[in-house]
């Protein structure tokens, strides 16, 4: 039988958009269902203080796996949409290769792998804070710090040079792919593209992602709100202009928490 004719560029792009959109829809639906399941607590990092003491007698290893799986699902739903321009540029760059689907999967896997490493580090840091809270009386008397602190950090970071340097790299996906697609081992290069893009993505979004530990982690509504903000910043033509008002809003929010605490203690 004659070989199947390759899909025209428009059909390939349509197929890519359908598959990509289907993956995101699946991730959001899975989050919504998980949030309402008996294991919804594993999406909420506020519950990390009880790590290892699950009332349902779940092993520590299983609890750790559930937290990691929850984080990976959250980053898939929240951060993968921000990579659409990069993935589309890479898809076009490798459109004539027979292994193009495999290479694209490697880019996605390495990108999510970097975010998974960040999530593990953030979880460990959060566990340390919970441990400190149990032993430091001042923190127990001032729990508002855990709300105002991440907001203050995220708001201040919106005005940093590092934020804009990383954001600019994320907003130029075609140049990024061309710079990193240097030939040689295609699989290794694909992994490198996903990992490097993930590092720049963390560089511009890490402070906002840490808000997940302060403003309703485990809430699909908050995940959707933060994910939308980060997608606009990276993908929309006017997205860069969102950074300053967002930073101001976060700083005002942090100040409001601090002032409310001061007023309460008067």
PDB file of C-alpha atoms in Angstrom:
ATOM      1  CA  UNK A   1       0.000   0.000   0.000  1.00  0.00           C
ATOM      2  CA  UNK A   2       1.245   3.540  -0.694  1.00  0.00           C
ATOM      3  CA  UNK A   3       2.603   5.522   2.248  1.00  0.00           C
ATOM      4  CA  UNK A   4       0.124   7.807   3.929  1.00  0.00           C
ATOM      5  CA  UNK A   5       0.486  11.404   2.747  1.00  0.00           C
ATOM      6  CA  UNK A   6       1.681  13.813   5.448  1.00  0.00           C
ATOM      7  CA  UNK A   7      -0.847  16.193   6.905  1.00  0.00           C
ATOM      8  CA  UNK A   8      -0.738  19.746   5.556  1.00  0.00           C
ATOM      9  CA  UNK A   9       0.627  22.406   7.979  1.00  0.00           C
ATOM     10  CA  UNK A  10      -2.853  23.714   8.860  1.00  0.00           C
ATOM     11  CA  UNK A  11      -4.105  20.202   9.722  1.00  0.00           C
ATOM     12  CA  UNK A  12      -1.002  19.484  11.816  1.00  0.00           C
ATOM     13  CA  UNK A  13      -1.487  22.689  13.769  1.00  0.00           C
ATOM     14  CA  UNK A  14      -5.171  21.911  14.293  1.00  0.00           C
ATOM     15  CA  UNK A  15      -4.279  18.440  15.573  1.00  0.00           C
ATOM     16  CA  UNK A  16      -1.666  19.912  17.887  1.00  0.00           C
ATOM     17  CA  UNK A  17      -4.124  22.455  19.302  1.00  0.00           C
ATOM     18  CA  UNK A  18      -6.769  19.773  19.866  1.00  0.00           C
ATOM     19  CA  UNK A  19      -4.354  17.436  21.665  1.00  0.00           C
ATOM     20  CA  UNK A  20      -2.837  20.269  23.706  1.00  0.00           C
ATOM     21  CA  UNK A  21      -6.253  21.628  24.635  1.00  0.00           C
ATOM     22  CA  UNK A  22      -7.469  18.145  25.533  1.00  0.00           C
ATOM     23  CA  UNK A  23      -4.495  17.668  27.871  1.00  0.00           C
ATOM     24  CA  UNK A  24      -5.248  20.926  29.659  1.00  0.00           C
ATOM     25  CA  UNK A  25      -8.957  20.168  29.961  1.00  0.00           C
ATOM     26  CA  UNK A  26      -8.100  16.753  31.392  1.00  0.00           C
ATOM     27  CA  UNK A  27      -5.719  18.337  33.930  1.00  0.00           C
ATOM     28  CA  UNK A  28      -8.311  20.881  35.122  1.00  0.00           C
ATOM     29  CA  UNK A  29     -11.088  18.298  35.355  1.00  0.00           C
ATOM     30  CA  UNK A  30      -8.775  15.957  37.258  1.00  0.00           C
ATOM     31  CA  UNK A  31      -7.936  18.769  39.687  1.00  0.00           C
ATOM     32  CA  UNK A  32     -11.607  19.603  40.162  1.00  0.00           C
ATOM     33  CA  UNK A  33     -12.463  15.957  40.889  1.00  0.00           C
ATOM     34  CA  UNK A  34      -9.428  15.458  43.125  1.00  0.00           C
ATOM     35  CA  UNK A  35     -10.301  18.567  45.141  1.00  0.00           C
ATOM     36  CA  UNK A  36     -13.692  17.005  45.942  1.00  0.00           C
ATOM     37  CA  UNK A  37     -12.351  13.525  46.676  1.00  0.00           C
ATOM     38  CA  UNK A  38     -11.348  12.121  50.099  1.00  0.00           C
ATOM     39  CA  UNK A  39      -7.752  12.833  49.085  1.00  0.00           C
ATOM     40  CA  UNK A  40      -8.318  16.516  48.339  1.00  0.00           C
ATOM     41  CA  UNK A  41      -6.154  17.441  51.316  1.00  0.00           C
ATOM     42  CA  UNK A  42      -3.083  16.435  49.300  1.00  0.00           C
ATOM     43  CA  UNK A  43      -3.625  19.445  47.051  1.00  0.00           C
ATOM     44  CA  UNK A  44      -3.545  21.756  50.061  1.00  0.00           C
ATOM     45  CA  UNK A  45      -0.056  22.546  51.270  1.00  0.00           C
ATOM     46  CA  UNK A  46      -1.484  23.938  54.493  1.00  0.00           C
ATOM     47  CA  UNK A  47      -1.953  20.274  55.417  1.00  0.00           C
ATOM     48  CA  UNK A  48       1.764  19.545  55.176  1.00  0.00           C
ATOM     49  CA  UNK A  49       2.058  20.131  58.905  1.00  0.00           C
ATOM     50  CA  UNK A  50       0.318  16.784  59.361  1.00  0.00           C
ATOM     51  CA  UNK A  51       2.622  14.970  56.948  1.00  0.00           C
ATOM     52  CA  UNK A  52       3.267  11.454  58.180  1.00  0.00           C
ATOM     53  CA  UNK A  53       0.202  11.476  60.440  1.00  0.00           C
ATOM     54  CA  UNK A  54      -2.593  10.727  58.007  1.00  0.00           C
ATOM     55  CA  UNK A  55      -5.737   9.661  59.900  1.00  0.00           C
ATOM     56  CA  UNK A  56      -6.477   7.098  57.186  1.00  0.00           C
ATOM     57  CA  UNK A  57      -3.194   5.296  57.955  1.00  0.00           C
ATOM     58  CA  UNK A  58      -1.696   6.128  54.583  1.00  0.00           C
ATOM     59  CA  UNK A  59       2.052   5.434  54.529  1.00  0.00           C
ATOM     60  CA  UNK A  60       4.512   8.307  54.483  1.00  0.00           C
ATOM     61  CA  UNK A  61       5.777   7.198  51.066  1.00  0.00           C
ATOM     62  CA  UNK A  62       2.223   7.179  49.678  1.00  0.00           C
ATOM     63  CA  UNK A  63       1.535  10.622  51.160  1.00  0.00           C
ATOM     64  CA  UNK A  64       4.702  11.994  49.568  1.00  0.00           C
ATOM     65  CA  UNK A  65       3.728  10.481  46.212  1.00  0.00           C
ATOM     66  CA  UNK A  66       0.255  12.023  46.455  1.00  0.00           C
ATOM     67  CA  UNK A  67       1.653  15.481  47.240  1.00  0.00           C
ATOM     68  CA  UNK A  68       4.100  15.221  44.332  1.00  0.00           C
ATOM     69  CA  UNK A  69       1.390  13.973  41.963  1.00  0.00           C
ATOM     70  CA  UNK A  70      -0.871  16.830  43.064  1.00  0.00           C
ATOM     71  CA  UNK A  71       1.844  19.399  42.422  1.00  0.00           C
ATOM     72  CA  UNK A  72       2.647  17.925  39.021  1.00  0.00           C
ATOM     73  CA  UNK A  73      -1.029  18.017  38.080  1.00  0.00           C
ATOM     74  CA  UNK A  74      -1.282  21.637  39.242  1.00  0.00           C
ATOM     75  CA  UNK A  75       1.756  22.713  37.240  1.00  0.00           C
ATOM     76  CA  UNK A  76       0.410  20.912  34.179  1.00  0.00           C
ATOM     77  CA  UNK A  77      -2.873  22.804  34.459  1.00  0.00           C
ATOM     78  CA  UNK A  78      -1.382  26.171  35.439  1.00  0.00           C
ATOM     79  CA  UNK A  79       1.991  26.402  33.716  1.00  0.00           C
ATOM     80  CA  UNK A  80       1.689  24.305  30.569  1.00  0.00           C
ATOM     81  CA  UNK A  81      -0.633  26.896  28.923  1.00  0.00           C
ATOM     82  CA  UNK A  82       2.153  29.460  29.290  1.00  0.00           C
ATOM     83  CA  UNK A  83       4.398  27.293  27.078  1.00  0.00           C
ATOM     84  CA  UNK A  84       2.006  27.159  24.104  1.00  0.00           C
ATOM     85  CA  UNK A  85       4.047  29.616  21.953  1.00  0.00           C
ATOM     86  CA  UNK A  86       7.254  27.668  22.660  1.00  0.00           C
ATOM     87  CA  UNK A  87       5.686  24.302  21.909  1.00  0.00           C
ATOM     88  CA  UNK A  88       4.128  25.627  18.720  1.00  0.00           C
ATOM     89  CA  UNK A  89       7.494  27.044  17.598  1.00  0.00           C
ATOM     90  CA  UNK A  90       9.205  23.723  18.360  1.00  0.00           C
ATOM     91  CA  UNK A  91       6.452  21.818  16.540  1.00  0.00           C
ATOM     92  CA  UNK A  92       7.003  23.916  13.411  1.00  0.00           C
ATOM     93  CA  UNK A  93      10.768  23.549  13.701  1.00  0.00           C
ATOM     94  CA  UNK A  94      10.518  19.747  13.757  1.00  0.00           C
ATOM     95  CA  UNK A  95       7.451  19.349  11.513  1.00  0.00           C
ATOM     96  CA  UNK A  96       9.309  17.324   8.842  1.00  0.00           C
ATOM     97  CA  UNK A  97      10.874  14.854  11.276  1.00  0.00           C
ATOM     98  CA  UNK A  98       9.361  11.405  11.749  1.00  0.00           C
ATOM     99  CA  UNK A  99      10.115  11.535  15.480  1.00  0.00           C
ATOM    100  CA  UNK A 100       8.527  14.980  15.952  1.00  0.00           C
ATOM    101  CA  UNK A 101       5.854  13.725  18.386  1.00  0.00           C
ATOM    102  CA  UNK A 102       8.439  11.982  20.535  1.00  0.00           C
ATOM    103  CA  UNK A 103      10.643  15.071  20.611  1.00  0.00           C
ATOM    104  CA  UNK A 104       7.727  17.321  21.541  1.00  0.00           C
ATOM    105  CA  UNK A 105       6.833  14.958  24.379  1.00  0.00           C
ATOM    106  CA  UNK A 106      10.426  15.200  25.631  1.00  0.00           C
ATOM    107  CA  UNK A 107      10.217  19.001  25.690  1.00  0.00           C
ATOM    108  CA  UNK A 108       7.015  18.855  27.746  1.00  0.00           C
ATOM    109  CA  UNK A 109       8.386  16.176  30.076  1.00  0.00           C
ATOM    110  CA  UNK A 110      11.611  18.059  30.828  1.00  0.00           C
ATOM    111  CA  UNK A 111       9.705  21.326  31.323  1.00  0.00           C
ATOM    112  CA  UNK A 112       7.377  19.705  33.851  1.00  0.00           C
ATOM    113  CA  UNK A 113      10.360  17.925  35.410  1.00  0.00           C
ATOM    114  CA  UNK A 114      11.989  21.252  36.250  1.00  0.00           C
ATOM    115  CA  UNK A 115       8.755  22.475  37.824  1.00  0.00           C
ATOM    116  CA  UNK A 116       8.497  19.203  39.733  1.00  0.00           C
ATOM    117  CA  UNK A 117      11.980  19.785  41.189  1.00  0.00           C
ATOM    118  CA  UNK A 118      10.932  23.305  42.172  1.00  0.00           C
ATOM    119  CA  UNK A 119       7.761  21.915  43.749  1.00  0.00           C
ATOM    120  CA  UNK A 120       9.700  19.389  45.835  1.00  0.00           C
ATOM    121  CA  UNK A 121      12.026  22.147  47.054  1.00  0.00           C
ATOM    122  CA  UNK A 122       9.044  24.394  47.859  1.00  0.00           C
ATOM    123  CA  UNK A 123       7.326  21.547  49.722  1.00  0.00           C
ATOM    124  CA  UNK A 124      10.448  20.919  51.810  1.00  0.00           C
ATOM    125  CA  UNK A 125      10.732  24.634  52.561  1.00  0.00           C
ATOM    126  CA  UNK A 126       7.072  24.700  53.578  1.00  0.00           C
ATOM    127  CA  UNK A 127       7.621  21.705  55.844  1.00  0.00           C
ATOM    128  CA  UNK A 128      10.477  23.609  57.469  1.00  0.00           C
ATOM    129  CA  UNK A 129       8.187  26.577  58.089  1.00  0.00           C
ATOM    130  CA  UNK A 130       5.588  24.310  59.682  1.00  0.00           C
ATOM    131  CA  UNK A 131       8.290  22.835  61.885  1.00  0.00           C
ATOM    132  CA  UNK A 132       9.472  26.312  62.868  1.00  0.00           C
ATOM    133  CA  UNK A 133       5.902  27.311  63.660  1.00  0.00           C
ATOM    134  CA  UNK A 134       5.644  24.418  66.106  1.00  0.00           C
ATOM    135  CA  UNK A 135       8.766  25.494  68.001  1.00  0.00           C
ATOM    136  CA  UNK A 136       8.910  29.292  67.726  1.00  0.00           C
ATOM    137  CA  UNK A 137       6.444  31.036  69.993  1.00  0.00           C
ATOM    138  CA  UNK A 138       6.696  34.362  68.142  1.00  0.00           C
ATOM    139  CA  UNK A 139       5.482  32.723  64.942  1.00  0.00           C
ATOM    140  CA  UNK A 140       2.592  31.132  66.810  1.00  0.00           C
ATOM    141  CA  UNK A 141       1.624  34.565  68.093  1.00  0.00           C
ATOM    142  CA  UNK A 142       1.981  36.137  64.639  1.00  0.00           C
ATOM    143  CA  UNK A 143       0.523  33.683  62.106  1.00  0.00           C
ATOM    144  CA  UNK A 144      -0.354  36.608  59.841  1.00  0.00           C
ATOM    145  CA  UNK A 145       3.304  36.558  58.756  1.00  0.00           C
ATOM    146  CA  UNK A 146       2.608  33.419  56.719  1.00  0.00           C
ATOM    147  CA  UNK A 147      -0.013  35.323  54.732  1.00  0.00           C
ATOM    148  CA  UNK A 148       1.641  38.717  54.364  1.00  0.00           C
ATOM    149  CA  UNK A 149       5.158  37.353  53.765  1.00  0.00           C
ATOM    150  CA  UNK A 150       4.556  35.544  50.455  1.00  0.00           C
ATOM    151  CA  UNK A 151       2.417  38.424  49.199  1.00  0.00           C
ATOM    152  CA  UNK A 152       5.146  40.933  50.049  1.00  0.00           C
ATOM    153  CA  UNK A 153       7.806  38.765  48.410  1.00  0.00           C
ATOM    154  CA  UNK A 154       5.741  38.217  45.258  1.00  0.00           C
ATOM    155  CA  UNK A 155       4.809  41.901  45.025  1.00  0.00           C
ATOM    156  CA  UNK A 156       8.404  43.090  45.412  1.00  0.00           C
ATOM    157  CA  UNK A 157       9.672  40.516  42.894  1.00  0.00           C
ATOM    158  CA  UNK A 158       7.358  41.964  40.252  1.00  0.00           C
ATOM    159  CA  UNK A 159       9.699  44.996  40.147  1.00  0.00           C
ATOM    160  CA  UNK A 160      12.998  43.078  40.010  1.00  0.00           C
ATOM    161  CA  UNK A 161      15.343  42.961  37.014  1.00  0.00           C
ATOM    162  CA  UNK A 162      15.512  39.160  37.225  1.00  0.00           C
ATOM    163  CA  UNK A 163      11.756  38.972  36.736  1.00  0.00           C
ATOM    164  CA  UNK A 164      11.896  40.932  33.469  1.00  0.00           C
ATOM    165  CA  UNK A 165      15.018  39.234  32.141  1.00  0.00           C
ATOM    166  CA  UNK A 166      13.410  35.825  32.510  1.00  0.00           C
ATOM    167  CA  UNK A 167      10.052  37.083  31.263  1.00  0.00           C
ATOM    168  CA  UNK A 168      11.631  38.500  28.113  1.00  0.00           C
ATOM    169  CA  UNK A 169      13.229  35.138  27.351  1.00  0.00           C
ATOM    170  CA  UNK A 170       9.881  33.405  27.822  1.00  0.00           C
ATOM    171  CA  UNK A 171       8.156  35.908  25.524  1.00  0.00           C
ATOM    172  CA  UNK A 172      10.512  35.162  22.594  1.00  0.00           C
ATOM    173  CA  UNK A 173       9.860  31.449  21.966  1.00  0.00           C
ATOM    174  CA  UNK A 174      11.035  31.305  18.329  1.00  0.00           C
ATOM    175  CA  UNK A 175      14.412  32.832  19.133  1.00  0.00           C
ATOM    176  CA  UNK A 176      14.684  30.605  22.194  1.00  0.00           C
ATOM    177  CA  UNK A 177      14.145  27.416  20.157  1.00  0.00           C
ATOM    178  CA  UNK A 178      16.532  28.512  17.390  1.00  0.00           C
ATOM    179  CA  UNK A 179      19.190  29.358  19.970  1.00  0.00           C
ATOM    180  CA  UNK A 180      18.967  25.975  21.666  1.00  0.00           C
ATOM    181  CA  UNK A 181      18.292  23.726  18.641  1.00  0.00           C
ATOM    182  CA  UNK A 182      21.914  23.211  17.668  1.00  0.00           C
ATOM    183  CA  UNK A 183      21.768  19.834  16.014  1.00  0.00           C
ATOM    184  CA  UNK A 184      23.433  16.720  17.323  1.00  0.00           C
ATOM    185  CA  UNK A 185      21.351  14.388  19.460  1.00  0.00           C
ATOM    186  CA  UNK A 186      17.762  15.518  18.882  1.00  0.00           C
ATOM    187  CA  UNK A 187      16.419  13.880  22.046  1.00  0.00           C
ATOM    188  CA  UNK A 188      19.036  15.550  24.240  1.00  0.00           C
ATOM    189  CA  UNK A 189      18.421  18.906  22.569  1.00  0.00           C
ATOM    190  CA  UNK A 190      14.668  18.536  23.123  1.00  0.00           C
ATOM    191  CA  UNK A 191      15.187  17.785  26.795  1.00  0.00           C
ATOM    192  CA  UNK A 192      17.509  20.769  27.064  1.00  0.00           C
ATOM    193  CA  UNK A 193      14.982  23.115  25.438  1.00  0.00           C
ATOM    194  CA  UNK A 194      12.236  22.065  27.853  1.00  0.00           C
ATOM    195  CA  UNK A 195      14.503  22.253  30.888  1.00  0.00           C
ATOM    196  CA  UNK A 196      16.042  25.629  29.974  1.00  0.00           C
ATOM    197  CA  UNK A 197      12.643  27.117  29.246  1.00  0.00           C
ATOM    198  CA  UNK A 198      11.399  25.710  32.548  1.00  0.00           C
ATOM    199  CA  UNK A 199      14.239  27.430  34.399  1.00  0.00           C
ATOM    200  CA  UNK A 200      13.425  30.793  32.809  1.00  0.00           C
ATOM    201  CA  UNK A 201       9.749  30.190  33.545  1.00  0.00           C
ATOM    202  CA  UNK A 202      10.557  29.536  37.199  1.00  0.00           C
ATOM    203  CA  UNK A 203      12.754  32.624  37.149  1.00  0.00           C
ATOM    204  CA  UNK A 204       9.819  34.861  36.275  1.00  0.00           C
ATOM    205  CA  UNK A 205       6.983  33.000  38.039  1.00  0.00           C
ATOM    206  CA  UNK A 206       8.408  31.368  41.188  1.00  0.00           C
ATOM    207  CA  UNK A 207       7.198  34.089  43.539  1.00  0.00           C
ATOM    208  CA  UNK A 208       3.658  33.917  42.179  1.00  0.00           C
ATOM    209  CA  UNK A 209       3.682  30.129  42.478  1.00  0.00           C
ATOM    210  CA  UNK A 210       4.697  30.445  46.138  1.00  0.00           C
ATOM    211  CA  UNK A 211       1.413  32.243  46.680  1.00  0.00           C
ATOM    212  CA  UNK A 212      -0.134  28.805  46.327  1.00  0.00           C
ATOM    213  CA  UNK A 213       1.198  28.203  49.839  1.00  0.00           C
ATOM    214  CA  UNK A 214      -0.554  31.287  51.219  1.00  0.00           C
ATOM    215  CA  UNK A 215      -3.814  32.069  49.422  1.00  0.00           C
ATOM    216  CA  UNK A 216      -5.899  28.965  49.129  1.00  0.00           C
ATOM    217  CA  UNK A 217      -3.746  26.154  47.860  1.00  0.00           C
ATOM    218  CA  UNK A 218      -6.024  23.318  46.868  1.00  0.00           C
ATOM    219  CA  UNK A 219      -8.623  25.713  45.490  1.00  0.00           C
ATOM    220  CA  UNK A 220      -9.136  25.266  41.758  1.00  0.00           C
ATOM    221  CA  UNK A 221     -10.387  28.868  41.654  1.00  0.00           C
ATOM    222  CA  UNK A 222      -7.089  30.247  42.953  1.00  0.00           C
ATOM    223  CA  UNK A 223      -5.113  27.954  40.666  1.00  0.00           C
ATOM    224  CA  UNK A 224      -7.090  29.182  37.674  1.00  0.00           C
ATOM    225  CA  UNK A 225      -6.645  32.838  38.689  1.00  0.00           C
ATOM    226  CA  UNK A 226      -2.875  32.588  39.166  1.00  0.00           C
ATOM    227  CA  UNK A 227      -2.448  30.444  36.058  1.00  0.00           C
ATOM    228  CA  UNK A 228      -4.374  32.990  33.984  1.00  0.00           C
ATOM    229  CA  UNK A 229      -2.239  35.858  35.275  1.00  0.00           C
ATOM    230  CA  UNK A 230       0.997  34.051  34.411  1.00  0.00           C
ATOM    231  CA  UNK A 231      -0.280  33.013  30.984  1.00  0.00           C
ATOM    232  CA  UNK A 232      -1.232  36.626  30.180  1.00  0.00           C
ATOM    233  CA  UNK A 233       2.149  37.906  31.341  1.00  0.00           C
ATOM    234  CA  UNK A 234       4.011  35.484  29.079  1.00  0.00           C
ATOM    235  CA  UNK A 235       1.763  35.055  26.043  1.00  0.00           C
ATOM    236  CA  UNK A 236      -0.329  38.175  25.455  1.00  0.00           C
ATOM    237  CA  UNK A 237       1.168  41.127  23.586  1.00  0.00           C
ATOM    238  CA  UNK A 238       0.368  43.559  26.401  1.00  0.00           C
ATOM    239  CA  UNK A 239       1.087  41.017  29.141  1.00  0.00           C
ATOM    240  CA  UNK A 240       4.336  42.641  30.281  1.00  0.00           C
ATOM    241  CA  UNK A 241       2.361  45.728  31.315  1.00  0.00           C
ATOM    242  CA  UNK A 242       0.428  43.603  33.782  1.00  0.00           C
ATOM    243  CA  UNK A 243       3.480  43.060  35.987  1.00  0.00           C
ATOM    244  CA  UNK A 244       3.578  46.499  37.625  1.00  0.00           C
ATOM    245  CA  UNK A 245      -0.100  46.821  38.633  1.00  0.00           C
ATOM    246  CA  UNK A 246      -0.028  43.212  39.795  1.00  0.00           C
ATOM    247  CA  UNK A 247       3.004  43.970  41.964  1.00  0.00           C
ATOM    248  CA  UNK A 248       1.276  47.005  43.454  1.00  0.00           C
ATOM    249  CA  UNK A 249      -1.857  44.976  44.195  1.00  0.00           C
ATOM    250  CA  UNK A 250       0.143  42.266  45.952  1.00  0.00           C
ATOM    251  CA  UNK A 251       2.036  44.813  48.056  1.00  0.00           C
ATOM    252  CA  UNK A 252      -1.216  46.522  49.021  1.00  0.00           C
ATOM    253  CA  UNK A 253      -2.697  43.163  49.953  1.00  0.00           C
ATOM    254  CA  UNK A 254       0.299  42.368  52.166  1.00  0.00           C
ATOM    255  CA  UNK A 255       0.075  45.808  53.795  1.00  0.00           C
ATOM    256  CA  UNK A 256      -3.636  45.312  54.439  1.00  0.00           C
ATOM    257  CA  UNK A 257      -2.947  42.044  56.273  1.00  0.00           C
ATOM    258  CA  UNK A 258      -0.253  43.712  58.376  1.00  0.00           C
ATOM    259  CA  UNK A 259      -2.436  46.732  59.163  1.00  0.00           C
ATOM    260  CA  UNK A 260      -5.359  44.508  60.079  1.00  0.00           C
ATOM    261  CA  UNK A 261      -3.117  42.638  62.495  1.00  0.00           C
ATOM    262  CA  UNK A 262      -1.834  45.892  63.996  1.00  0.00           C
ATOM    263  CA  UNK A 263      -5.401  47.215  64.370  1.00  0.00           C
ATOM    264  CA  UNK A 264      -6.577  43.977  65.994  1.00  0.00           C
ATOM    265  CA  UNK A 265      -3.799  44.068  68.551  1.00  0.00           C
ATOM    266  CA  UNK A 266      -4.387  47.672  69.594  1.00  0.00           C
TER     267      UNK A 266
END
